[in-house]
Short mmCIF file of C-alpha atoms and ligand atoms in Angstrom, two decimals:
data_model
loop_
_atom_site.label_atom_id
_atom_site.label_comp_id
_atom_site.label_asym_id
_atom_site.label_seq_id
_atom_site.Cartn_x
_atom_site.Cartn_y
_atom_site.Cartn_z
CA MET M 1 68.97 103.08 104.62
CA ILE M 2 70.43 103.95 108.04
CA GLU M 3 72.72 106.97 108.22
CA HIS M 4 75.87 106.01 110.13
CA ARG M 5 77.54 109.41 109.93
CA ILE M 6 78.11 111.63 112.96
CA VAL M 7 79.31 115.06 111.84
CA SER M 8 81.99 116.73 114.04
CA PRO M 9 81.40 114.29 116.93
CA THR M 10 81.08 115.72 120.44
CA LYS M 11 82.53 113.98 123.50
CA LYS M 12 79.28 112.01 123.87
CA TYR M 13 79.76 110.43 120.45
CA ILE M 14 83.47 109.80 120.95
CA VAL M 15 82.54 107.86 124.12
CA LYS M 16 79.82 106.00 122.22
CA ALA M 17 82.25 105.17 119.41
CA SER M 18 84.85 103.90 121.88
CA GLU M 19 82.25 101.70 123.65
CA SER M 20 81.09 100.43 120.31
CA LEU M 21 84.65 99.40 119.39
CA LEU M 22 85.11 97.65 122.75
CA SER M 23 81.98 95.58 122.04
CA GLY M 24 83.37 94.39 118.70
CA ASN M 25 81.64 96.88 116.41
CA LEU M 26 83.18 99.01 113.66
CA VAL M 27 83.88 102.75 113.71
CA ALA M 28 85.13 104.50 110.58
CA PHE M 29 87.10 107.64 111.42
CA PRO M 30 89.09 110.34 109.66
CA THR M 31 92.87 110.43 109.69
CA GLU M 32 95.13 112.97 108.00
CA THR M 33 95.76 110.47 105.16
CA VAL M 34 92.49 108.69 104.36
CA TYR M 35 89.49 107.42 106.36
CA GLY M 36 90.08 104.20 108.29
CA LEU M 37 87.61 101.42 109.10
CA GLY M 38 88.39 100.76 112.75
CA ALA M 39 87.92 97.81 115.10
CA SER M 40 89.53 97.01 118.44
CA ALA M 41 92.88 95.47 117.47
CA THR M 42 92.49 92.79 120.16
CA ASN M 43 88.89 91.83 119.38
CA GLU M 44 88.82 89.00 116.86
CA LYS M 45 85.11 89.41 116.17
CA GLY M 46 85.58 93.08 115.25
CA ILE M 47 88.61 92.30 113.09
CA ASN M 48 86.72 89.57 111.22
CA ARG M 49 84.02 92.10 110.45
CA ILE M 50 86.60 94.46 108.91
CA TYR M 51 87.63 91.70 106.49
CA GLU M 52 83.98 90.90 105.69
CA VAL M 53 82.92 94.49 105.12
CA LYS M 54 85.97 95.30 102.99
CA GLU M 55 85.95 91.91 101.24
CA ARG M 56 89.65 91.78 101.94
CA PRO M 57 91.70 88.55 101.93
CA ASN M 58 92.21 87.73 105.60
CA ASP M 59 95.92 87.03 105.44
CA HIS M 60 96.45 90.69 104.56
CA PRO M 61 97.76 92.47 107.71
CA LEU M 62 96.19 95.54 109.33
CA ILE M 63 97.78 98.70 110.71
CA VAL M 64 97.27 99.24 114.46
CA HIS M 65 96.66 102.88 115.43
CA ILE M 66 97.78 104.06 118.86
CA SER M 67 97.56 107.42 120.66
CA GLY M 68 101.18 107.85 121.72
CA ALA M 69 104.68 106.39 121.41
CA SER M 70 104.43 105.13 125.03
CA LYS M 71 102.15 102.39 123.64
CA LEU M 72 104.83 101.16 121.20
CA LYS M 73 106.34 98.58 123.53
CA LEU M 74 102.95 97.02 124.10
CA TRP M 75 102.84 96.00 120.43
CA ALA M 76 106.46 95.86 119.27
CA ARG M 77 109.73 94.37 120.49
CA GLU M 78 113.41 94.80 119.57
CA ILE M 79 112.66 98.33 118.36
CA PRO M 80 115.77 99.70 116.63
CA GLU M 81 117.10 103.13 117.59
CA TYR M 82 116.41 104.49 114.12
CA ALA M 83 112.72 103.54 114.41
CA LEU M 84 112.48 105.51 117.66
CA ASP M 85 114.10 108.49 115.91
CA LEU M 86 111.54 108.26 113.09
CA ALA M 87 108.71 108.00 115.62
CA ASN M 88 109.97 111.08 117.50
CA GLU M 89 110.28 113.07 114.32
CA PHE M 90 107.17 112.13 112.36
CA TRP M 91 104.48 110.97 114.83
CA PRO M 92 101.69 111.87 115.02
CA GLY M 93 101.83 111.79 111.24
CA PRO M 94 101.43 109.92 107.94
CA MET M 95 103.94 107.16 108.70
CA THR M 96 103.48 103.48 109.55
CA LEU M 97 106.35 101.54 111.10
CA ILE M 98 106.62 97.79 110.59
CA LEU M 99 108.22 96.28 113.70
CA LYS M 100 108.60 92.86 115.26
CA ARG M 101 105.44 92.04 117.15
CA THR M 102 104.79 91.20 120.81
CA ASN M 103 102.12 88.72 121.91
CA THR M 104 99.59 91.56 121.96
CA ALA M 105 99.57 91.45 118.16
CA LYS M 106 97.75 88.26 117.30
CA ASP M 107 97.77 86.41 113.99
CA PHE M 108 94.37 87.88 113.11
CA ILE M 109 95.99 91.35 112.96
CA THR M 110 99.28 90.45 111.32
CA GLY M 111 98.10 87.83 108.83
CA GLY M 112 100.33 85.39 110.72
CA GLN M 113 103.51 87.42 110.10
CA ASP M 114 106.02 88.05 112.86
CA THR M 115 105.66 91.82 112.42
CA VAL M 116 103.06 94.47 113.15
CA GLY M 117 102.33 97.83 111.49
CA LEU M 118 101.91 100.77 113.90
CA ARG M 119 100.87 104.37 113.41
CA ILE M 120 99.89 107.47 115.41
CA PRO M 121 97.58 109.47 113.13
CA ASN M 122 97.66 113.26 113.09
CA ASN M 123 93.95 114.02 113.17
CA GLU M 124 92.09 115.47 116.10
CA ILE M 125 89.05 113.18 115.92
CA ALA M 126 91.25 110.09 115.50
CA LEU M 127 93.38 111.09 118.49
CA ARG M 128 90.35 111.89 120.69
CA LEU M 129 88.89 108.49 119.80
CA LEU M 130 92.18 106.69 120.47
CA ARG M 131 92.66 108.39 123.86
CA GLU M 132 89.09 107.66 124.95
CA PHE M 133 89.40 104.06 123.75
CA GLU M 134 92.71 103.51 125.54
CA ASN M 135 91.39 105.13 128.75
CA ALA M 136 88.50 102.68 128.62
CA GLY M 137 90.92 99.73 128.42
CA GLY M 138 91.43 99.35 124.64
CA LEU M 139 94.96 98.66 123.40
CA GLY M 140 94.85 99.95 119.84
CA ILE M 141 92.52 100.43 116.87
CA ALA M 142 93.18 98.39 113.75
CA ALA M 143 92.13 100.33 110.68
CA PRO M 144 92.64 99.70 106.99
CA SER M 145 91.41 102.31 104.53
CA ALA M 146 87.59 102.30 104.65
CA ASN M 147 86.93 101.16 101.07
CA ARG M 148 86.19 97.84 99.39
CA PHE M 149 89.40 95.90 98.76
CA GLY M 150 91.35 97.06 95.69
CA LYS M 151 89.26 100.21 95.22
CA VAL M 152 90.01 103.89 95.72
CA SER M 153 90.57 104.95 99.36
CA PRO M 154 88.02 107.32 100.94
CA THR M 155 88.99 110.90 101.75
CA SER M 156 85.59 111.96 103.10
CA ALA M 157 82.88 110.41 105.27
CA GLN M 158 80.50 110.46 102.28
CA HIS M 159 82.94 108.22 100.41
CA VAL M 160 82.86 105.76 103.32
CA GLU M 161 79.05 105.83 103.55
CA SER M 162 78.65 105.24 99.82
CA ASP M 163 81.24 102.40 99.69
CA LEU M 164 80.47 100.59 102.92
CA GLY M 165 77.20 102.00 104.38
CA ARG M 166 75.13 99.06 103.14
CA TYR M 167 77.45 96.53 104.81
CA LEU M 168 77.53 98.28 108.19
CA SER M 169 75.20 97.34 111.07
CA ASN M 170 73.07 99.63 113.26
CA SER M 171 75.79 99.65 115.93
CA ASP M 172 78.59 100.72 113.57
CA LEU M 173 79.45 104.40 113.19
CA ILE M 174 81.19 106.74 110.77
CA LEU M 175 82.80 109.76 112.44
CA ASP M 176 82.69 112.63 109.97
CA GLY M 177 85.63 115.01 110.22
CA GLY M 178 85.38 116.50 106.74
CA GLU M 179 87.99 115.98 104.05
CA CYS M 180 91.38 114.43 104.81
CA ASP M 181 94.33 116.84 104.76
CA ILE M 182 96.84 114.70 102.87
CA GLY M 183 94.63 112.45 100.76
CA ILE M 184 96.92 109.45 100.14
CA GLU M 185 97.86 106.64 102.50
CA SER M 186 100.77 106.72 104.97
CA THR M 187 104.39 105.96 104.13
CA ILE M 188 105.07 102.38 105.28
CA ILE M 189 108.60 101.75 106.57
CA ASP M 190 109.96 98.32 107.35
CA CYS M 191 112.01 98.68 110.55
CA THR M 192 112.96 95.05 111.07
CA GLN M 193 116.38 95.26 109.42
CA GLY M 194 119.60 97.24 109.93
CA LYS M 195 118.17 100.28 108.19
CA PRO M 196 114.74 101.59 107.26
CA LYS M 197 113.17 100.42 104.01
CA VAL M 198 110.18 102.11 102.42
CA LEU M 199 107.51 99.57 101.43
CA ARG M 200 104.88 102.12 100.38
CA PRO M 201 105.81 105.74 99.58
CA GLY M 202 103.71 108.53 101.07
CA ALA M 203 103.84 112.11 102.32
CA ILE M 204 106.90 111.34 104.46
CA SER M 205 109.48 111.01 101.70
CA GLU M 206 112.61 108.88 101.52
CA THR M 207 114.66 112.07 101.59
CA ALA M 208 113.02 113.09 104.87
CA ILE M 209 113.54 109.60 106.32
CA PHE M 210 117.22 109.48 105.45
CA ARG M 211 117.74 113.02 106.72
CA ILE M 212 116.79 111.69 110.16
CA ASN M 213 118.78 108.50 109.65
CA SER M 214 122.00 109.50 107.97
CA GLU M 215 123.73 106.75 109.93
CA PRO M 216 121.09 104.19 110.79
CA ALA M 217 121.77 102.18 113.93
CA ILE M 218 122.65 98.55 113.29
CA PHE M 219 119.86 96.34 114.45
CA GLN M 220 120.97 92.88 115.60
CA THR M 221 118.67 90.10 114.50
CA LYS M 222 118.84 86.78 116.32
CA THR M 223 118.50 84.61 113.23
CA GLU M 224 119.97 85.81 109.99
CA LYS M 225 117.95 83.59 107.73
CA SER M 226 114.33 83.87 108.71
CA PRO M 227 113.97 87.68 108.84
CA SER M 228 115.06 88.16 105.24
CA LEU M 229 112.77 85.33 104.21
CA LYS M 230 109.92 87.06 106.00
CA ILE M 231 110.67 90.31 104.21
CA ARG M 232 110.36 88.62 100.87
CA GLU M 233 107.04 87.12 101.90
CA ILE M 234 105.79 90.30 103.50
CA LYS M 235 102.27 91.25 102.48
CA HIS M 236 101.93 94.92 101.74
CA SER M 237 99.99 96.90 99.18
CA GLY M 238 102.80 96.84 96.61
CA LYS M 239 102.28 93.10 96.22
CA PHE M 240 98.95 93.47 94.49
CA GLU M 241 98.97 94.42 90.85
CA SER M 242 95.66 96.23 90.83
CA HIS M 243 94.89 98.57 93.69
CA TYR M 244 93.37 102.00 94.28
CA SER M 245 91.36 101.50 91.07
CA PRO M 246 88.35 103.41 89.79
CA ASN M 247 85.76 101.69 87.55
CA ALA M 248 86.70 103.88 84.57
CA ILE M 249 89.64 102.97 82.36
CA LEU M 250 92.58 104.90 83.82
CA ASN M 251 95.29 106.04 81.40
CA LEU M 252 98.39 107.97 82.44
CA ASP M 253 100.06 110.77 80.49
CA ALA M 254 97.83 110.14 77.45
CA ILE M 255 96.04 112.63 75.24
CA PRO M 256 92.44 112.91 76.47
CA ASN M 257 89.58 112.60 73.97
CA PRO M 258 86.24 114.40 74.16
CA GLY M 259 84.13 112.75 76.87
CA ASP M 260 87.16 111.67 78.90
CA GLY M 261 87.83 112.87 82.42
CA LEU M 262 91.06 114.77 83.04
CA ILE M 263 93.11 115.19 86.22
CA ALA M 264 96.19 117.37 85.85
CA ILE M 265 98.07 120.24 87.45
CA TYR M 266 96.22 123.54 86.81
CA GLN M 267 98.61 124.86 84.12
CA LYS M 268 97.66 122.02 81.78
CA PRO M 269 94.70 123.05 79.61
CA THR M 270 91.48 121.05 79.28
CA PRO M 271 90.98 120.01 75.63
CA ASP M 272 87.54 120.74 74.16
CA GLY M 273 84.88 118.29 75.29
CA CYS M 274 86.92 116.82 78.16
CA ILE M 275 85.63 116.87 81.72
CA ARG M 276 88.09 118.43 84.14
CA LEU M 277 87.93 116.43 87.39
CA ALA M 278 90.71 118.29 89.22
CA ALA M 279 93.15 121.14 88.58
CA PRO M 280 95.42 121.17 91.64
CA LYS M 281 97.96 123.97 92.12
CA ASN M 282 100.79 121.75 93.36
CA SER M 283 101.63 118.16 94.34
CA GLN M 284 100.15 118.52 97.85
CA GLU M 285 96.82 119.57 96.37
CA PHE M 286 97.16 116.84 93.75
CA ALA M 287 97.38 114.20 96.50
CA GLN M 288 94.56 115.79 98.45
CA GLN M 289 92.18 115.87 95.45
CA LEU M 290 93.20 112.73 93.54
CA TYR M 291 90.90 110.11 95.07
CA SER M 292 87.79 112.28 95.16
CA ALA M 293 88.45 113.25 91.53
CA LEU M 294 88.70 109.56 90.50
CA ARG M 295 85.49 108.87 92.40
CA ARG M 296 83.73 111.79 90.72
CA GLY M 297 84.72 110.33 87.35
CA ASP M 298 82.96 107.12 88.34
CA GLU M 299 79.88 108.96 89.61
CA LEU M 300 79.67 110.70 86.22
CA LYS M 301 79.98 107.23 84.66
CA LEU M 302 82.94 108.29 82.55
CA LYS M 303 84.43 105.48 80.48
CA ARG M 304 87.97 106.80 80.65
CA ILE M 305 89.97 109.07 82.94
CA VAL M 306 93.34 110.50 81.90
CA VAL M 307 95.78 111.62 84.58
CA LEU M 308 98.82 113.70 83.71
CA GLN M 309 101.21 112.64 86.45
CA PRO M 310 102.86 115.29 88.63
CA GLU M 311 106.62 115.66 88.33
CA GLY M 312 109.13 115.83 91.15
CA ASP M 313 110.10 113.98 94.31
CA GLU M 314 108.53 113.91 97.74
CA ILE M 315 104.74 113.46 97.60
CA ALA M 316 104.67 113.47 93.76
CA LYS M 317 106.56 110.17 93.90
CA ALA M 318 103.87 108.67 96.13
CA ILE M 319 101.15 109.91 93.78
CA ARG M 320 102.89 108.24 90.82
CA ASP M 321 103.20 105.01 92.84
CA ARG M 322 99.41 104.96 93.44
CA LEU M 323 98.64 105.83 89.82
CA GLN M 324 100.89 103.03 88.53
CA LYS M 325 98.94 100.59 90.68
CA ALA M 326 95.56 102.06 89.76
CA LYS M 327 96.05 102.34 86.01
CA THR M 328 94.35 100.05 83.53
CA LYS M 329 96.85 97.74 81.89
O1 TXA Z 401 97.28 105.99 105.86
C1 TXA Z 401 97.08 104.81 106.14
O2 TXA Z 401 98.01 103.99 106.32
C2 TXA Z 401 95.64 104.35 106.28
C3 TXA Z 401 95.01 105.04 107.50
C4 TXA Z 401 93.60 104.59 107.77
O3 TXA Z 401 95.84 104.85 108.61
N1 TXA Z 401 95.55 102.94 106.39
C5 TXA Z 401 95.80 102.12 105.35
O4 TXA Z 401 95.59 100.79 105.66
O5 TXA Z 401 96.15 102.50 104.26
P1 TXA Z 401 95.48 99.66 104.53
O6 TXA Z 401 95.19 98.40 105.27
O7 TXA Z 401 94.51 100.05 103.50
O8 TXA Z 401 96.91 99.58 103.97
C6 TXA Z 401 97.93 99.21 104.85
C7 TXA Z 401 98.97 98.40 104.17
C8 TXA Z 401 98.42 97.10 103.63
O9 TXA Z 401 98.74 96.98 102.27
C9 TXA Z 401 99.11 96.07 104.47
O10 TXA Z 401 99.43 94.93 103.71
C10 TXA Z 401 100.35 96.79 104.96
O11 TXA Z 401 99.93 98.08 105.15
N2 TXA Z 401 100.77 96.22 106.24
C11 TXA Z 401 100.11 96.21 107.41
N3 TXA Z 401 100.78 95.51 108.33
C12 TXA Z 401 101.91 95.07 107.74
C13 TXA Z 401 103.02 94.27 108.15
N4 TXA Z 401 103.09 93.78 109.37
N5 TXA Z 401 103.98 94.04 107.25
C14 TXA Z 401 103.91 94.54 105.99
N6 TXA Z 401 102.90 95.27 105.52
C15 TXA Z 401 101.90 95.54 106.39
MG1 MG Z 402 93.86 100.30 101.59
#
C-alpha cells in the first residue's frame, strides 16, 4: 500500500500539497481540533472526492478553512458585529462561524443551504498550507474531519492513514503534524440571527462566547420567515443520532466488567481485569485523549468500552455531547 504521510512537511511539501489541492486532489492536514480531509473549496471535483472517500451524504455541508479574517467577506455577507467580535477574539482557534454565504460558496460546499461554515484553524502546518494555497490563487480549503462518516474523528496522521489510506490516490497527501492539541471538533456557532447560537459545543464554551457578547448586536434580516425556516432545516452534526462511534459497544457511567475497556479521569480506579484505555488528569486531557482511546479499544477488539463522563462546564460539556452521540443505545 502507498504511504501518503509526510512527517513535519518542509516548504517543498507545503508547495506540493497546495498544488495538489489546486488540481482537485485531497490533502489531509492537522488542525488544533482534529485532522481535516481537505480539498479546494471551489473545485467541485475535489469536493466530490471528499464525499466519496468519507462516504458522507452529499447534502451535508463542509467547513471552509481560511488563513485570515480578511478572507471572510469573500465567503460571507451581512456579517453581524457580534460575529466579527467572536472572530477577533477566538481566531485562529477551535471555532466555526455559520454565516450567510456569498456566490463564492457554491451549493456543493453548503449542501444547497444559504449559509457557509468558516474557520481559521490554530495549527502551524494548517496555516502554512492555507497561506501557500491562497498565495497560489486558492480561495479556501474545505475540510471535514478525516474519518469515514459517522465514525470517530482522527487526532493523528496514523488515524487518517488507517481510516482513509486505502481510498486515497497516489496524488493525495496526508501532512503529519503529530497529535492534535485539543482533540475534539470546533465549536460551531450559528451567526445568522440576532445573537449567536451554539450548534455544536467545543473548546470555546458558551460562557466564553457570551462573555464577548454580553449585548449581542441586533442583526437585521431581510425576510423574517425564511431564515428561521432555514435554521430548523440546518444540517449539522447534532442532527444525526449516531456519530463519533467506535465499533465496540459504548456505555456511559456504567460499572465496567472484566475484559471491558475503561476511559475515566485518573482518580477513578481500574477494576480488576478491565483494560484502562485512558486516565486523563483533567477535562483538557480527556478531550485530547478520548478519540485515540476509543480507537485503541477497537484495535484491541474490545466488545465493550465504558466511559465515566467528566463533570463540569466548558470543554467537559463538549465531551459529554460527543459521548451522548457516540454511545450505543
Ligand atoms: O474542528 C473541526 O470543525 C474540524 C476541523 C477539520 O476543522 N472539522 C469538522 O468538520 O469537524 P465536519 O465536517 O466533520 O463537521 C462539521 C459540521 C458538520 O456536521 C456540518 O454539518 C456542519 O459542521 N456544518 C458545516 N457547514 C454548515 C452550515 N452551513 N450550516 C450548519 N452546519 C454546518
Ligand atoms: Mg466529522
